Short mmCIF file of C-alpha atoms in Angstrom, two decimals:
data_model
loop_
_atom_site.label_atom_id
_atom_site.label_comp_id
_atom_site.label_asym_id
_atom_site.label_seq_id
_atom_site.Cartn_x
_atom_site.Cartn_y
_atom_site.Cartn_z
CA UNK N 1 60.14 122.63 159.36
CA UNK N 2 56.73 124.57 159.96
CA UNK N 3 53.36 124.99 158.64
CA UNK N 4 52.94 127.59 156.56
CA UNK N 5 50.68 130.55 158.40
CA UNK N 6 50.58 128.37 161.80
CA UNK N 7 51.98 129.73 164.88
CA UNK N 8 53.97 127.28 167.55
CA UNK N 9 53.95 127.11 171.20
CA UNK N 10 55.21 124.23 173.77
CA UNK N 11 52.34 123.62 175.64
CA UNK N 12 52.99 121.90 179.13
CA UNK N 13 51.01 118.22 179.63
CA UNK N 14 52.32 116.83 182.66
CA UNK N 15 54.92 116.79 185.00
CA UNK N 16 58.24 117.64 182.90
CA UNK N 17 56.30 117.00 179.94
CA UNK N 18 55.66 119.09 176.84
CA UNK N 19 54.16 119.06 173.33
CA UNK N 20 54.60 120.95 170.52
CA UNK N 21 51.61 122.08 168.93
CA UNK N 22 51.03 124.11 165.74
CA UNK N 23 47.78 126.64 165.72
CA UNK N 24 46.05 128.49 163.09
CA UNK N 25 42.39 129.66 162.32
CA UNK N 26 39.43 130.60 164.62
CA UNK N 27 36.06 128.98 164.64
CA UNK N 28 35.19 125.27 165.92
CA UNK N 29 38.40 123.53 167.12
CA UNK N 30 39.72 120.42 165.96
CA UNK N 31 42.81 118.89 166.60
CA UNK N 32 44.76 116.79 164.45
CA UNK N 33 47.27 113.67 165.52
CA UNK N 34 50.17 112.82 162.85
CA UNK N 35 51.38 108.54 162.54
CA UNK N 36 54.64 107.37 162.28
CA UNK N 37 57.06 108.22 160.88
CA UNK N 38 55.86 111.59 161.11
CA UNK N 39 55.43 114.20 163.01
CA UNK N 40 52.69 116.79 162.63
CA UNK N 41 53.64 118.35 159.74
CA UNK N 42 51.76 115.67 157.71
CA UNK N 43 48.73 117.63 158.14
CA UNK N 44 50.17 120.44 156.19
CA UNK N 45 47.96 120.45 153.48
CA UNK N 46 44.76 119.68 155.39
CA UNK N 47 45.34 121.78 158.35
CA UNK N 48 45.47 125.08 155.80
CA UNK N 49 42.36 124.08 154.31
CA UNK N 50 40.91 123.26 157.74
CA UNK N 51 42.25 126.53 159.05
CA UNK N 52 40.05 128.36 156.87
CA UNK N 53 36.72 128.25 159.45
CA UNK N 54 38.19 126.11 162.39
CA UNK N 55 40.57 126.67 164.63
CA UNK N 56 43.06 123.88 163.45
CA UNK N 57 45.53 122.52 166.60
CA UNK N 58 48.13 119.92 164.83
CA UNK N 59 50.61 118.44 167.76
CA UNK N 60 53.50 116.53 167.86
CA UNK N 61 53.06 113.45 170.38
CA UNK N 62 54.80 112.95 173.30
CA UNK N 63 57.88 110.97 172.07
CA UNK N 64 57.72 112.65 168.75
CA UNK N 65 59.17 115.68 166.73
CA UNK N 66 59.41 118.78 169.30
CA UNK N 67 57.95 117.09 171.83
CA UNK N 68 59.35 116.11 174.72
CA UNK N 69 60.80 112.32 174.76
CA UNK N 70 60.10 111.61 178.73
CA UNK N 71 61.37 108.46 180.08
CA UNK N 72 59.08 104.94 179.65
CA UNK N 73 57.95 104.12 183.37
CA UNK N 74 55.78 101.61 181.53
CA UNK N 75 52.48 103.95 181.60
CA UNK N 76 54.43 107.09 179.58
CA UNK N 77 53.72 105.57 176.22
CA UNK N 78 50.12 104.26 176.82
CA UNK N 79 47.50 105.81 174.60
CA UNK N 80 45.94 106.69 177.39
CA UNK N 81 48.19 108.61 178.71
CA UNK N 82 49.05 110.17 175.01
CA UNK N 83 45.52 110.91 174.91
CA UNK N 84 45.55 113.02 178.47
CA UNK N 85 48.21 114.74 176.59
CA UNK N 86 45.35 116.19 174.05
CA UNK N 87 43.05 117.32 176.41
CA UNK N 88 45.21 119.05 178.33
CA UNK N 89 46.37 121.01 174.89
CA UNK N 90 43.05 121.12 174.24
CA UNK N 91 41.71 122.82 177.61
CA UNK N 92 45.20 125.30 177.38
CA UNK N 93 43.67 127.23 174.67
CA UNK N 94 40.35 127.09 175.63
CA UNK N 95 38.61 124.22 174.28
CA UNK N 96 36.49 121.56 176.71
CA UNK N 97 35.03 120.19 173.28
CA UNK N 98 36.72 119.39 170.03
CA UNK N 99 36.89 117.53 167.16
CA UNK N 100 39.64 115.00 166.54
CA UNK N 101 41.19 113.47 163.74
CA UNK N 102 44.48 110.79 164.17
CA UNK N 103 46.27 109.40 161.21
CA UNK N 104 48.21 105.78 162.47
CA UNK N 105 49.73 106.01 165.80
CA UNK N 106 47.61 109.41 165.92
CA UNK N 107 44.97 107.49 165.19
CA UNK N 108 45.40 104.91 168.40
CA UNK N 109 45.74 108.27 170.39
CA UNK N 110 42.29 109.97 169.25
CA UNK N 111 40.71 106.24 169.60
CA UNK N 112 41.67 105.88 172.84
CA UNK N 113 40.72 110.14 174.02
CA UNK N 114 37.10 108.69 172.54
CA UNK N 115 36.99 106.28 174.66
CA UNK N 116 38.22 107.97 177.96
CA UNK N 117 37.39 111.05 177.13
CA UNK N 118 33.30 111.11 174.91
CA UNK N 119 32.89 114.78 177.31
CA UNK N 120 35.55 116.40 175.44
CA UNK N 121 35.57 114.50 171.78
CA UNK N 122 32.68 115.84 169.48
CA UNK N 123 33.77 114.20 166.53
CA UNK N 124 35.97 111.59 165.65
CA UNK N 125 38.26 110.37 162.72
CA UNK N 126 40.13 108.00 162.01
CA UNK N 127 42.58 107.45 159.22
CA UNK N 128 44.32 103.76 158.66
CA UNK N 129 44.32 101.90 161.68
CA UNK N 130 42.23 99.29 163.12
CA UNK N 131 41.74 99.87 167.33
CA UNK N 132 44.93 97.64 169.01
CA UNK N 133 43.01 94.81 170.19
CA UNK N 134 41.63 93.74 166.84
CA UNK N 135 45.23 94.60 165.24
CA UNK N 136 46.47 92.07 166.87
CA UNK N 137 43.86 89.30 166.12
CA UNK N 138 44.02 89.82 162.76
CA UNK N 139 47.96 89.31 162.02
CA UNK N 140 48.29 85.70 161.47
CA UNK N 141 50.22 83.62 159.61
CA UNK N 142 52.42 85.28 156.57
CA UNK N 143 50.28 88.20 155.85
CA UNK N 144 51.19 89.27 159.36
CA UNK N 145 54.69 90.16 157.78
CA UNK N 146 53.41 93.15 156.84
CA UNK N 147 53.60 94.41 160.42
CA UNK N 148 56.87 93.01 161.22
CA UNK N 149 57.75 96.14 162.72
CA UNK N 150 54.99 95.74 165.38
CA UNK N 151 56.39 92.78 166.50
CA UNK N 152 60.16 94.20 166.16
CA UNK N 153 59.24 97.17 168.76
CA UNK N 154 57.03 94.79 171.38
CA UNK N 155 60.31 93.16 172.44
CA UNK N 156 61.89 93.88 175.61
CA UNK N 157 63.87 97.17 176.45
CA UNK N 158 67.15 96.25 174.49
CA UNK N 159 67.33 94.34 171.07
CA UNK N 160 65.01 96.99 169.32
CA UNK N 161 66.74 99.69 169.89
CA UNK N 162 70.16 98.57 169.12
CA UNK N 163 68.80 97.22 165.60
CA UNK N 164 67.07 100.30 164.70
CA UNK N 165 69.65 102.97 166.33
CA UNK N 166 72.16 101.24 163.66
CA UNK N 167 70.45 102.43 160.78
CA UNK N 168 67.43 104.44 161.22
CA UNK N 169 67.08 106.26 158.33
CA UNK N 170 67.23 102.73 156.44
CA UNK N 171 64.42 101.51 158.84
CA UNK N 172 62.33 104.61 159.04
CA UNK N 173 63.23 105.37 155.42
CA UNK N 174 61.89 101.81 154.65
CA UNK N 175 57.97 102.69 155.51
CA UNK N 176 58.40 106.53 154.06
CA UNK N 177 58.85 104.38 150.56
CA UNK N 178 56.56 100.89 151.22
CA UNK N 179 53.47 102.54 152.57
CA UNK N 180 53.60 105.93 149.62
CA UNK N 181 52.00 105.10 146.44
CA UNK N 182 52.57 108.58 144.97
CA UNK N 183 56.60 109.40 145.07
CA UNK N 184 55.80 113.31 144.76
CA UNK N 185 53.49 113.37 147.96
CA UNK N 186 56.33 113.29 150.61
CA UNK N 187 59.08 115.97 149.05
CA UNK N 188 62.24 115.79 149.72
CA UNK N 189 62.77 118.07 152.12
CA UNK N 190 59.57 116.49 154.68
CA UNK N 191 61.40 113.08 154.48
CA UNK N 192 64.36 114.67 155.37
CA UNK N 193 62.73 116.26 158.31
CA UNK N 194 60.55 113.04 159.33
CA UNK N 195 63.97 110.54 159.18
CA UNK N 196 65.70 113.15 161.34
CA UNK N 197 62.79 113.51 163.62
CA UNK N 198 62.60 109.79 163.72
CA UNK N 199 66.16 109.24 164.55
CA UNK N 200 66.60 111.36 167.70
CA UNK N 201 63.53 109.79 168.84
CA UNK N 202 64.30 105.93 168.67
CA UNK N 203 63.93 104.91 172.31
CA UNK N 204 60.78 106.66 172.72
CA UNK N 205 59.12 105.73 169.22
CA UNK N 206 59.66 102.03 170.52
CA UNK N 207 58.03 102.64 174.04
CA UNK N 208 55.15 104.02 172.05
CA UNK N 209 54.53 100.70 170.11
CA UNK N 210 55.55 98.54 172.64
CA UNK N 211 52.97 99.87 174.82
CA UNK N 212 50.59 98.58 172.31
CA UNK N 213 51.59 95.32 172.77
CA UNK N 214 51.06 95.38 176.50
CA UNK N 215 49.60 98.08 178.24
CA UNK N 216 47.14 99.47 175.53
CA UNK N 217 45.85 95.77 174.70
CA UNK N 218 45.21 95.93 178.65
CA UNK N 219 42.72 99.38 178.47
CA UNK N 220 41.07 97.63 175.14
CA UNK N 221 40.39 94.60 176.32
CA UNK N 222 38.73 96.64 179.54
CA UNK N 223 36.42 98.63 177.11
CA UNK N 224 35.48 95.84 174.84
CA UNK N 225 34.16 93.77 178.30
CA UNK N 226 32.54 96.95 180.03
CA UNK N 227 30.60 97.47 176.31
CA UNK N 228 32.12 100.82 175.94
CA UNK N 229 31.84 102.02 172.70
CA UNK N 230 32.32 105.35 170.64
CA UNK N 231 29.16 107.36 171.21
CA UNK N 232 30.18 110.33 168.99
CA UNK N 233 30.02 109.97 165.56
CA UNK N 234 33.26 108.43 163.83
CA UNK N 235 34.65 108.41 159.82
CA UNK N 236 37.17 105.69 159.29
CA UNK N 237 39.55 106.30 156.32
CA UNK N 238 41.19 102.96 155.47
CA UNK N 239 42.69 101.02 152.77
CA UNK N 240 41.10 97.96 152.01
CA UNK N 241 43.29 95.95 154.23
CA UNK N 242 40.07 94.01 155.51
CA UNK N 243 40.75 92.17 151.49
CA UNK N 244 44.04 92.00 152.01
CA UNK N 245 44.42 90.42 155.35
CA UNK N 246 41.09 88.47 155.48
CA UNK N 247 38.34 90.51 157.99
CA UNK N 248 35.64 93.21 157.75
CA UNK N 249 36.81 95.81 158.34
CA UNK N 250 33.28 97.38 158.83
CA UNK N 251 32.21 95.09 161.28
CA UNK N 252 35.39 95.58 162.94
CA UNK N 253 34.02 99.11 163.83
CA UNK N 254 30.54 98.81 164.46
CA UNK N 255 31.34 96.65 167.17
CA UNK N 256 33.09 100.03 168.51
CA UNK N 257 30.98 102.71 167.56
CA UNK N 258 27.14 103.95 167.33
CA UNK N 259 27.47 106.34 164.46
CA UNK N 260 30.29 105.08 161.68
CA UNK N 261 31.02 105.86 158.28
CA UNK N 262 33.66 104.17 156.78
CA UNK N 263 35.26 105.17 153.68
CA UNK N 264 37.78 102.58 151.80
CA UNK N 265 40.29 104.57 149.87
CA UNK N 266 42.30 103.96 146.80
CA UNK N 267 45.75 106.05 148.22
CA UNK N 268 48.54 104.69 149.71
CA UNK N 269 48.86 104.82 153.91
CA UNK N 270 50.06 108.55 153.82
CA UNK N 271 46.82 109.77 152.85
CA UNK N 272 46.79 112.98 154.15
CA UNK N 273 49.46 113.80 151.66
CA UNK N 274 48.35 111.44 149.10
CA UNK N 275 45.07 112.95 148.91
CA UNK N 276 44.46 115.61 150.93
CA UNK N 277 41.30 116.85 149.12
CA UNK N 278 39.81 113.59 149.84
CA UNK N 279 40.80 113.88 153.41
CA UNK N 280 39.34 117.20 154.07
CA UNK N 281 36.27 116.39 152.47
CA UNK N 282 35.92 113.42 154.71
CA UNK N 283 36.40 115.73 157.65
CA UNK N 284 34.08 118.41 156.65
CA UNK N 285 31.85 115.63 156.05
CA UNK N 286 32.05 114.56 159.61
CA UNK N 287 32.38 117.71 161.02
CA UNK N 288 28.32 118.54 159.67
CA UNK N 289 26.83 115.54 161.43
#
């Protein structure tokens, strides 16, 4: 499936890599990062609007949708290296400076281009995550069954592949329903397209999260004792998991950035599709800062 009114092209990354990136509009770039299960059509709604007076770049990452699926050397999969992959789309049609917006394992992506890359991020947002490192100190005790997936995909090469290559669509499936609070906002035909997506794309989905148990917890825990922090300004979109899990969630960001606004919402985790209205607005707030 496509956007409506965008136009496609593979755009080369790195050696034997290549993304597949969606582009409409003209004006100020931004470029927008889909989560899992996903792939970048779940900025269809948002990226039309956007397209309007920007010039909207929506990508599949590495590992995901039309993208390439490279093989995990252990540094493929880092954010880091994910967020390389978004300059270099950037800077191939002409933009040194953009805005960025990542939705979930988007999200980890654009966090992580912020932080390696402030030169080349203007703005920054950053819908329903919290940055790896403080994921993973706030999971504790049963409430951290809500993530069981995290810890599923941080095992070794193997096990997690096997169990989810058995049934995907059940597992994939399983978060498409959980995670959606409004039945109508993922039609029929865009699950169909995100489970098959998702199931050619096993081995790699894993290496992306299992890097976030290892390597990416590595590059945050190097930021967070250098004192780097977000310099450009940054809108979090999140659901009130701070109540739900026990932290602020607010203070959980201002320890990252200099210039936050962050906006608890009342959708479910697919809020781009949820409410995309809200969403835009967010970003066209941010966008005027």
């Amino acid at each position: 499936m496509r956007i409506t009114g965008f136009d496609y092209q593979r755009v080369p990354v790195a050696d034997g890599v290549a993304v597949n990136v969606a582009v409409a509009g003209t004006g100020s770039p931004i470029v927008l990062l889909h989560g899992f299960p996903e792939t970048h059509l779940m900025w269809r709604h948002v990226a039309a609007d956007l397209a309007a007076d920007h010039t909207v770049l929506c990508l599949d990452l590495r590992g995901y949708g039309e993208s390439d699926k490279p093989a995990d050397t252990g540094e493929t999969y880092s954010k880091r290296s994910m967020a390389d992959d978004v300059v270099a789309v950037a800077k191939a049609f002409g933009h040194d400076r953009f805005a960025l917006a990542g939705h979930d394992r988007g999200a980890l992506v654009a966090l992580r281009a912020g932080l390696d890359h402030p030169d080349k991020v203007s703005h920054l947002a950053i819908l329903d995550v919290l940055p790896t490192l403080d994921m993973w100190d706030v999971l504790h005790g049963t409430t951290a069954a809500v993530g069981f997936h995290l810890y599923l995909m941080a095992q070794p090469p193997g096990l997690p592949e096997q169990l989810i290559g058995a049934a995907p669509d059940a597992f994939f499936g399983h978060f498409l329903d959980a995670w959606t609070q409004r039945g109508d906002a993922i039609p029929a035909d865009v699950r169909a397209a995100y489970l098959e997506a998702s199931r050619n794309a096993v081995t790699s989905i894993v290496a992306d999260y299992r890097a976030s148990a290892g390597i990416d917890v590595e590059h945050d825990q190097a930021d967070r004792a250098a004192g780097n922090r977000l310099t450009m300004p940054l809108t979090v979109l999140q659901q009130d998991w701070g109540a739900a899990l026990g932290y602020d969630a607010v203070a959980l960001w201002q320890a990252w950035a200099t210039d936050l606004d962050h906006r608890t919402v009342t959708s479910g985790h697919f809020m781009a599709e949820e409410s995309p209205a809200e969403v835009v607005k967010a970003l066209r707030d941010l966008l005027t800062r």
